[in-house]
Amino acid sequence: MWMAATLALYGVGGATLVGSLKRLRQRFGLSKAKHRSLAGHARIARRVAALIPFYEYDEARFFCSDGAPPDVAARRQHGFERLSGLYGSRFAETIGKTAQAAESISDLQFTDAYRVPFQYRSYVSRRLPSAVFVEASDGVRISDLDGNRLYDVTGAYGANLFGYEFYKAAIDRAAARMRDLGPVLGPYHPVIIENVEMLKELSGLDEVSFHMSGTEAVMQAVRLARYHTRRSHLVRFCGAYHGWWGDVQPGVGNPLPAHETYTLRDMSPEALRVIGSRRNIACVLVNPLQALHPNASAPSDSSLIDSSRRGHFDKQAYTAWLRELRRVCTERNIVLIFDEVFVGFRVAVGGAQEYFGVRADLVTYGKTLGGGLPVGVVCGRHHLMKRFRDDRPADICLARGTFNSHPYVMAAMNEFLRHLQTPEARAVYSDIDRLWNDRARSLNERLRQARLPVAVSNLSSIWTVSYLRPCRYNWMLQYYLRSEGLALSWIGTGRLIFSLDYTEADFAAVADRFVAAAKAMQEDGWWWSAPALTDRSIKRTILREMLTHRLLPRSAAK
Ligand SMILES: Cc1ncc(COP(=O)(O)O)c(C=O)c1O
């Protein structure tokens, strides 16, 4: 009797051990599939972020935080003051209104605070204040309140694909078409039928749902994947942005941890192994814009503390990666979601699916698809889009939204989708990569010839600026660019977005101004460098400063 009990105990113990070993192996596999940067470790990143103390440089340190000698610091200060004077006279009214509005607009306070690394923040914002107001657009230029006409490379966060003139006309026509109906919500205007047909054709998928924003479209796509697979977890790749909903933003920025999200390394066989071996994965989310900077977050100048930021788009390698991902997802019945809110319609008429030649199960779109108005869309296969079960009437997957399918938005979307069908629009896409690659190459050549330590990389009309010499002041370029008449978004030089109506002459004007801005910055000494200054030494200095301020907050030298 006791013999049998002992054997049973051994059996249970053995099974527990095997189970534990398996869990340990899985845990180890997951660790290997994470990118080694903080962006790859959401929880740790959040904890580290909470420990970083605020401190700032006083005027003396501001100009020589990299150890530059006094003559260089003086040149920088002279250049900075000239720029500050120019801002004060050229953008006076726009700056005044911005300061007034910032007192009550929390978003403005946030974007203002995150334009440059925080050590320089207050000095910069006092002397080179933000000027966010505009009152007109005209071709590829926007006008501020002081009458300055700036070349727009914000791309309206990517929503401006065909040029502002196109969207102005689309919104006007949409409003005229819906005048008789007005904002009636709930019932549909028939224009929606045509939209659905065109979206099915473009996406190659069977059904469509409408939402108010890209974030909501992603929420719904993930919810549907969880509902139909009855699995809990989503996979996103390190650094990828999918909107600001908690589950797709598990790290810094979200006060709560996301328990059902795996953040894996982009373009990695270890990530494929995890996806191929876990049973709890409902979906894999891909933002194809990551192809320009795999495993790195959206490049913002507020994190431009050194020159390690890089962009490089390798279409072939990214295509091979997407194919592998597709294969593993198919094998494991995992829903592959392409989040094309940013790149959809920008890289090809049929979006990233067409551009990379890989099909997804669900695709999200937004931004430009609204024809200038806010929108989010999910396209998917029949069986994944269904929101109820025929055999379990109480088991539903809810998705609502008061303003979903707003008639004005549907009409503006219709203008956009109809335009996509025209020979004129198709012609724009026919040679799109060559055009934007040539433009990037020609600008890089000019920068190289002028011995400026700056280069651009691009995924079609989406560009990012890299810096080629170790430096702590690269973020200053955004201010020189504005003084030359280029309008950047608050992210700064991390992302320049061109609309497709940029002519050769418009582009040449932007390139001239870009080179002039970089030359002025070079002449003012910001890119001074000593052999001992490396990206690593810069990071070490900053770490030391942080530790000092953390441990000795009062006595820490500025
Ligand atoms: C890939 C991607 N997904 C989702 C979103 C969120 O879209 P929205 O800002 O409309 O909520 C964005 C926004 O930039 C995005 O780039």
XYZ file of C-alpha atoms and ligand atoms in Angstrom:
574
model
C 0.000 0.000 0.000
C 2.631 2.502 1.111
C 4.678 1.351 -1.878
C 1.920 2.447 -4.250
C 1.596 5.792 -2.453
C 5.358 6.367 -2.689
C 5.316 5.576 -6.392
C 2.397 7.930 -6.900
C 4.273 10.658 -5.032
C 7.344 10.105 -7.204
C 5.088 10.302 -10.248
C 3.573 13.627 -9.134
C 7.019 14.951 -8.204
C 8.420 13.922 -11.588
C 5.553 15.523 -13.479
C 5.970 18.739 -11.456
C 9.679 18.757 -12.213
C 9.078 18.227 -15.923
C 6.451 20.992 -15.852
C 8.836 23.358 -14.056
C 11.660 22.580 -16.451
C 9.370 23.246 -19.386
C 8.272 26.560 -17.896
C 11.890 27.444 -17.215
C 12.829 26.650 -20.809
C 9.947 28.742 -22.097
C 10.932 31.620 -19.825
C 14.502 31.367 -21.058
C 13.308 31.299 -24.674
C 11.218 34.412 -24.035
C 14.201 36.242 -22.534
C 16.296 35.360 -25.564
C 13.572 36.681 -27.848
C 13.581 40.129 -26.252
C 15.675 42.948 -27.592
C 18.458 43.825 -25.207
C 17.568 47.527 -25.090
C 15.227 48.958 -22.473
C 12.547 49.282 -25.168
C 12.640 45.489 -25.336
C 11.921 45.158 -21.612
C 8.749 47.082 -20.909
C 8.534 46.478 -17.161
C 12.159 47.242 -16.457
C 11.926 50.330 -18.687
C 9.002 51.622 -16.628
C 10.882 51.032 -13.378
C 14.043 52.684 -14.696
C 12.035 55.648 -15.999
C 10.591 56.171 -12.529
C 14.105 56.417 -11.079
C 15.513 59.035 -13.439
C 15.813 62.328 -11.575
C 15.178 65.688 -13.159
C 18.117 68.039 -13.278
C 19.112 70.724 -15.694
C 22.152 72.647 -16.851
C 22.725 76.232 -15.970
C 23.824 78.677 -18.654
C 27.522 77.959 -18.205
C 27.129 74.189 -18.499
C 24.496 74.383 -21.226
C 27.055 75.211 -23.901
C 29.823 72.848 -22.812
C 28.074 69.780 -21.408
C 30.282 67.705 -23.723
C 33.489 69.251 -22.360
C 33.930 71.719 -25.231
C 36.608 74.395 -24.645
C 35.555 77.995 -23.838
C 36.004 79.331 -27.382
C 33.629 76.675 -28.773
C 31.127 77.278 -25.967
C 31.254 81.002 -26.773
C 30.592 80.326 -30.463
C 27.648 78.159 -29.538
C 26.268 80.774 -27.202
C 26.633 83.471 -29.831
C 24.817 81.298 -32.388
C 22.112 80.431 -29.885
C 21.484 84.082 -29.066
C 21.314 84.999 -32.744
C 18.756 82.232 -33.272
C 16.810 83.308 -30.215
C 16.684 86.903 -31.488
C 15.493 85.699 -34.862
C 12.742 83.613 -33.224
C 11.659 86.583 -31.132
C 11.240 88.831 -34.155
C 10.115 86.377 -36.831
C 7.645 84.262 -34.834
C 6.571 86.809 -32.199
C 2.803 86.525 -32.492
C 2.789 82.756 -33.004
C 5.016 82.279 -29.951
C 2.844 84.609 -27.864
C -0.359 82.706 -28.684
C 1.362 79.375 -28.024
C 2.535 80.466 -24.585
C -0.954 81.702 -23.756
C -2.599 78.481 -24.935
C -0.084 76.231 -23.211
C -1.362 77.368 -19.820
C -4.600 75.498 -20.458
C -3.804 72.825 -23.053
C -2.164 69.843 -21.392
C -1.142 68.282 -24.699
C 0.778 71.430 -25.566
C 2.542 71.411 -22.207
C 3.563 67.820 -22.848
C 4.852 68.293 -26.394
C 6.675 71.453 -25.331
C 8.454 69.589 -22.569
C 9.605 66.778 -24.865
C 11.308 68.552 -27.744
C 14.847 68.261 -26.430
C 16.633 66.174 -23.756
C 15.359 67.364 -20.383
C 18.705 68.729 -19.133
C 18.439 71.509 -21.725
C 14.662 71.896 -21.658
C 13.970 75.059 -19.663
C 16.844 77.049 -21.124
C 15.714 76.163 -24.649
C 12.024 76.699 -24.083
C 12.621 80.159 -22.600
C 14.772 81.312 -25.513
C 13.529 79.249 -28.444
C 9.877 78.908 -27.485
C 7.416 76.763 -29.389
C 5.296 78.325 -32.067
C 2.553 75.864 -32.903
C -0.188 78.004 -34.412
C -0.910 78.075 -38.129
C -3.763 79.611 -40.051
C -3.435 78.552 -43.676
C -1.911 75.976 -45.969
C -0.981 76.501 -49.572
C 0.524 73.612 -51.548
C 3.319 72.148 -49.454
C 3.573 75.222 -47.242
C 1.790 76.297 -44.077
C 1.463 79.874 -42.764
C 1.885 80.819 -39.138
C 0.311 83.831 -37.421
C 3.253 86.072 -38.354
C 2.828 85.457 -42.069
C 5.783 83.075 -42.404
C 5.232 80.415 -45.037
C 7.039 77.270 -43.920
C 7.657 74.103 -45.929
C 5.676 71.406 -44.180
C 7.558 68.223 -43.392
C 5.287 67.247 -40.509
C 3.020 65.495 -43.016
C 0.204 66.056 -40.472
C 1.495 63.014 -38.537
C 1.411 61.080 -41.783
C -2.209 61.860 -42.638
C -1.198 64.269 -45.408
C -0.400 61.968 -48.314
C -1.693 63.700 -51.440
C -1.169 67.276 -50.275
C -3.324 69.688 -48.292
C -5.040 71.027 -51.408
C -6.406 67.564 -52.114
C -7.848 67.158 -48.588
C -9.313 70.670 -48.522
C -11.208 69.898 -51.711
C -12.179 66.410 -50.446
C -13.637 67.843 -47.232
C -15.522 70.562 -49.131
C -17.010 68.062 -51.554
C -17.841 65.650 -48.717
C -19.632 68.384 -46.765
C -21.591 69.371 -49.869
C -22.575 65.743 -50.525
C -23.800 65.274 -46.948
C -25.505 68.653 -46.516
C -28.999 67.161 -46.855
C -28.307 64.435 -44.343
C -26.211 66.251 -41.745
C -24.599 64.438 -38.802
C -27.174 61.640 -38.566
C -25.513 58.798 -36.684
C -26.669 55.204 -36.564
C -28.326 54.831 -39.977
C -25.886 54.665 -42.889
C -25.566 56.877 -45.938
C -25.253 54.696 -49.092
C -21.779 56.096 -49.785
C -20.560 53.542 -47.249
C -21.342 50.690 -49.665
C -18.949 52.055 -52.252
C -16.293 52.591 -49.565
C -16.593 49.013 -48.386
C -16.280 47.672 -51.928
C -13.178 49.740 -52.610
C -11.602 48.806 -49.263
C -12.226 45.105 -49.871
C -10.615 45.412 -53.261
C -7.582 47.297 -51.944
C -7.016 45.113 -48.899
C -7.914 41.808 -50.536
C -10.034 41.060 -47.440
C -13.723 40.275 -46.964
C -15.200 42.663 -44.424
C -14.726 46.116 -43.003
C -15.421 47.914 -39.717
C -15.237 51.651 -39.113
C -13.823 53.415 -36.066
C -12.811 56.885 -35.010
C -9.048 56.569 -34.800
C -6.146 54.298 -35.562
C -5.871 53.417 -31.869
C -9.460 52.168 -31.820
C -8.977 50.177 -35.011
C -5.998 48.390 -33.423
C -7.998 47.765 -30.228
C -10.746 46.148 -32.229
C -8.405 44.035 -34.367
C -6.715 42.639 -31.245
C -10.042 42.090 -29.501
C -11.344 40.122 -32.493
C -8.204 37.995 -32.602
C -8.562 37.159 -28.902
C -12.253 36.392 -29.302
C -11.846 34.015 -32.200
C -8.709 32.223 -31.061
C -9.803 32.156 -27.398
C -6.217 33.004 -26.527
C -5.005 35.867 -24.399
C -1.707 37.273 -25.613
C -0.699 39.682 -28.318
C 2.807 39.958 -29.687
C 4.174 43.340 -30.635
C 7.714 44.114 -31.711
C 10.199 46.179 -29.796
C 9.756 49.915 -30.363
C 6.649 49.611 -32.544
C 3.919 52.189 -32.084
C 0.331 51.031 -32.426
C -1.508 53.916 -30.783
C -1.809 54.677 -27.103
C -4.096 51.906 -25.879
C -2.626 50.111 -22.837
C -2.101 46.619 -24.245
C -0.028 47.857 -27.170
C 1.905 50.299 -25.044
C 3.238 48.186 -22.224
C 6.252 50.302 -21.283
C 6.922 53.926 -20.456
C 3.831 56.070 -20.902
C 1.360 53.577 -19.481
C 1.017 53.607 -15.684
C -0.141 49.977 -15.638
C 1.778 46.918 -16.805
C 0.249 45.069 -19.762
C -0.003 41.471 -18.574
C -1.106 39.967 -21.858
C 1.503 41.455 -24.176
C 4.785 39.981 -25.332
C 7.270 42.508 -26.677
C 9.659 40.569 -28.906
C 12.696 41.410 -30.978
C 11.991 42.456 -34.557
C 13.481 40.365 -37.366
C 14.719 37.652 -35.043
C 14.614 33.844 -35.223
C 14.245 33.671 -31.413
C 11.052 35.709 -31.679
C 9.762 33.275 -34.301
C 10.576 30.399 -31.964
C 8.526 31.955 -29.157
C 5.616 32.669 -31.506
C 5.834 29.127 -32.816
C 5.920 27.474 -29.407
C 3.491 29.293 -27.089
C -0.135 28.269 -26.994
C -1.514 31.511 -25.602
C -0.736 33.818 -28.542
C -3.836 35.226 -30.228
C -2.186 37.632 -32.645
C 1.007 39.201 -33.884
C 0.912 42.935 -34.590
C 3.251 44.390 -37.173
C 3.797 48.064 -37.873
C 5.726 47.971 -41.175
C 7.218 51.391 -40.449
C 9.584 49.535 -38.101
C 11.400 48.395 -41.229
C 13.134 51.795 -41.166
C 14.381 51.365 -37.590
C 13.809 47.797 -36.357
C 13.631 47.474 -32.559
C 13.848 51.213 -31.953
C 11.047 53.459 -30.754
C 9.698 56.299 -32.852
C 12.773 58.523 -33.138
C 12.135 61.671 -31.151
C 14.656 64.467 -30.601
C 13.871 64.491 -26.876
C 15.812 61.218 -26.622
C 18.577 62.397 -28.937
C 21.235 62.417 -26.240
C 24.032 61.246 -28.538
C 24.479 60.220 -32.178
C 23.566 56.552 -31.963
C 20.205 56.993 -33.707
C 20.176 55.197 -37.048
C 17.732 54.449 -39.804
C 18.225 51.927 -42.550
C 15.575 50.332 -44.707
C 16.368 46.958 -46.253
C 13.279 45.966 -48.200
C 14.533 42.507 -49.053
C 15.412 41.609 -45.466
C 12.137 42.953 -44.113
C 10.163 41.085 -46.775
C 11.915 37.836 -45.827
C 11.087 38.490 -42.171
C 7.398 39.118 -42.909
C 7.235 35.936 -44.960
C 8.644 33.907 -42.067
C 6.234 35.547 -39.686
C 3.363 34.728 -42.020
C 4.461 31.096 -42.194
C 4.683 30.666 -38.418
C 1.359 32.434 -37.812
C -0.353 30.203 -40.365
C 1.134 27.063 -38.825
C 0.009 28.060 -35.333
C -3.377 29.569 -36.246
C -2.230 32.932 -34.940
C -3.870 36.025 -36.406
C -1.365 38.165 -38.278
C -2.352 41.839 -38.073
C -0.702 44.482 -40.216
C -1.116 47.851 -38.588
C -1.040 50.055 -41.659
C -2.410 53.148 -39.958
C 0.806 54.940 -40.901
C 2.133 53.289 -44.037
C -1.146 52.156 -45.633
C -1.609 53.846 -49.050
C 1.715 55.666 -48.624
C 4.036 52.977 -49.978
C 1.664 51.399 -52.510
C -1.996 51.595 -53.488
C -2.534 48.239 -51.797
C -0.455 49.292 -48.784
C 2.205 47.221 -47.054
C 0.568 43.957 -48.091
C 1.163 44.820 -51.725
C 4.504 46.498 -51.128
C 6.035 43.519 -49.304
C 3.966 40.883 -51.066
C 2.716 39.348 -47.812
C -0.966 38.966 -46.859
C -2.277 39.602 -43.363
C -5.456 38.245 -41.725
C -6.516 41.617 -40.377
C -5.319 45.044 -41.490
C -5.837 48.367 -39.741
C -5.880 51.676 -41.594
C -6.416 55.283 -40.569
C -4.865 58.729 -41.015
C -5.023 59.556 -44.729
C -7.927 57.196 -45.423
C -10.334 59.670 -43.782
C -9.769 62.114 -46.645
C -8.696 64.728 -44.088
C -11.074 63.706 -41.287
C -10.435 61.356 -38.323
C -10.841 57.663 -38.942
C -9.795 54.102 -38.143
C -10.667 51.033 -40.181
C -10.259 47.295 -39.755
C -10.377 45.015 -42.789
C -10.360 41.281 -42.276
C -11.418 37.811 -43.226
C -15.084 36.864 -42.653
C -14.461 34.404 -39.875
C -12.281 36.870 -37.939
C -14.552 39.901 -38.279
C -17.681 38.215 -36.930
C -18.742 39.603 -33.544
C -21.041 36.848 -32.301
C -21.275 33.066 -32.349
C -24.218 31.392 -34.016
C -24.211 28.578 -31.469
C -23.621 30.730 -28.339
C -25.848 33.806 -28.568
C -24.555 35.388 -25.352
C -20.893 35.094 -26.300
C -20.249 38.283 -28.257
C -17.315 40.550 -29.100
C -18.486 44.106 -28.615
C -17.289 47.117 -30.588
C -19.227 50.373 -30.732
C -18.505 54.083 -31.105
C -20.965 56.967 -31.406
C -19.168 58.609 -34.299
C -18.150 55.460 -36.210
C -19.360 55.753 -39.818
C -20.039 59.488 -39.513
C -21.529 60.515 -42.876
C -19.065 63.388 -43.401
C -16.131 61.092 -42.717
C -17.554 58.419 -45.003
C -17.963 60.973 -47.778
C -14.429 62.341 -47.336
C -13.132 58.764 -47.305
C -15.041 58.182 -50.509
C -13.260 61.138 -52.091
C -9.940 59.643 -51.036
C -10.745 56.125 -52.251
C -12.129 57.356 -55.560
C -9.026 59.456 -56.070
C -6.895 56.348 -55.521
C -8.573 54.748 -58.545
C -7.680 57.589 -60.916
C -4.849 57.309 -63.462
C -3.436 60.509 -61.976
C -3.077 58.883 -58.525
C -1.792 55.608 -59.969
C 0.887 57.555 -61.811
C 2.109 58.995 -58.507
C 2.756 55.467 -57.225
C 4.346 54.110 -60.366
C 7.852 55.276 -59.543
C 7.446 56.321 -55.958
C 10.418 54.531 -54.378
C 12.880 55.609 -57.032
C 11.743 59.211 -56.682
C 12.087 59.380 -52.884
C 15.263 57.287 -52.794
C 16.842 59.602 -55.378
C 15.822 62.637 -53.387
C 17.293 61.172 -50.195
C 20.472 60.195 -52.036
C 20.908 63.637 -53.568
C 20.480 65.361 -50.209
C 22.954 62.964 -48.595
C 25.431 63.675 -51.360
C 25.171 67.418 -50.753
C 25.581 66.937 -47.003
C 28.599 64.723 -47.595
C 30.217 67.179 -49.980
C 29.723 69.987 -47.480
C 31.317 67.734 -44.794
C 28.275 67.995 -42.586
C 27.870 65.146 -40.075
C 24.234 64.500 -40.932
C 22.490 61.982 -43.177
C 18.935 60.985 -43.939
C 17.440 57.508 -44.348
C 14.048 56.841 -45.771
C 11.250 54.413 -46.259
C 9.747 55.999 -49.333
C 8.457 59.450 -48.295
C 9.036 58.861 -44.555
C 12.471 60.108 -43.536
C 14.610 60.100 -40.455
C 17.758 62.100 -39.733
C 20.888 60.449 -38.329
C 24.019 62.115 -37.011
C 27.430 60.844 -37.949
C 29.700 62.299 -35.280
C 29.314 61.774 -31.508
C 27.532 64.854 -30.212
C 25.191 65.928 -27.424
C 23.567 68.772 -29.352
C 22.079 67.190 -32.472
C 18.587 68.224 -31.314
C 19.585 71.855 -32.028
C 19.166 71.116 -35.737
C 15.369 71.310 -35.429
C 15.696 75.006 -34.456
C 18.086 75.804 -37.292
C 15.706 74.061 -39.709
C 12.800 76.163 -38.521
C 14.830 79.324 -38.862
C 15.395 78.292 -42.497
C 11.659 77.915 -43.014
C 10.973 74.210 -42.465
C 8.075 73.147 -40.227
C 8.801 69.987 -38.233
C 6.502 68.189 -35.816
C 7.314 68.195 -32.092
C 9.262 64.955 -32.601
C 11.854 67.051 -34.416
C 14.332 65.584 -36.857
C 13.426 61.981 -35.977
C 10.707 61.980 -38.562
C 10.196 64.114 -41.628
C 7.122 63.205 -43.636
C 6.682 64.437 -47.176
C 3.380 64.652 -48.989
C 3.391 63.236 -52.488
C 2.619 66.613 -54.084
C 6.179 67.795 -53.409
C 7.476 68.874 -56.821
C 11.159 68.858 -57.773
C 11.244 72.612 -57.144
C 9.623 72.240 -53.701
C 12.020 69.486 -52.792
C 15.019 71.470 -54.032
C 13.915 74.369 -51.798
C 13.717 72.034 -48.790
C 17.119 70.498 -49.583
C 18.719 73.973 -49.900
C 17.294 74.982 -46.560
C 18.311 71.739 -44.930
C 21.916 72.158 -46.045
C 21.942 75.840 -45.041
C 20.592 74.973 -41.575
C 23.193 72.242 -41.055
C 25.966 74.582 -42.244
C 24.881 77.291 -39.795
C 24.796 74.747 -36.996
C 28.264 73.536 -37.947
C 29.620 77.102 -38.047
C 28.176 77.788 -34.614
C 30.282 74.957 -33.230
C 27.606 72.529 -32.052
C 29.276 69.604 -33.795
C 32.664 70.218 -32.199
C 34.106 66.885 -31.238
C 37.162 65.594 -29.406
C 38.635 62.120 -29.949
C 37.626 61.122 -26.422
C 33.998 61.975 -27.120
C 32.108 58.856 -28.188
C 28.470 57.885 -27.954
C 29.460 55.564 -25.173
C 31.325 58.258 -23.235
C 28.328 60.578 -23.615
C 26.009 57.932 -22.181
C 28.457 57.298 -19.342
C 28.589 61.004 -18.475
C 24.806 61.234 -18.409
C 24.544 58.134 -16.243
C 27.053 59.606 -13.814
C 25.095 62.860 -13.684
C 21.880 60.979 -13.012
C 23.427 58.938 -10.240
C 24.865 62.050 -8.652
C 21.517 63.787 -8.751
C 19.757 60.716 -7.446
C 22.135 60.132 -4.570
C 23.074 63.715 -3.739
C 20.154 65.744 -5.020
C 21.014 68.933 -3.149
C 24.745 69.121 -3.501
C 24.901 67.861 -7.114
C 26.817 70.269 -9.281
C 24.829 71.710 -12.139
C 1.034 52.366 -36.861
C 0.079 53.187 -36.062
N -0.939 52.585 -35.454
C -1.843 53.267 -34.738
C -1.738 54.626 -34.593
C -2.749 55.383 -33.795
O -3.571 56.123 -34.625
P -4.398 57.365 -34.030
O -3.392 58.412 -33.672
O -5.313 57.766 -35.150
O -5.131 56.861 -32.834
C -0.689 55.300 -35.212
C -0.527 56.748 -35.058
O 0.474 57.339 -35.368
C 0.257 54.556 -35.957
O 1.295 55.153 -36.559
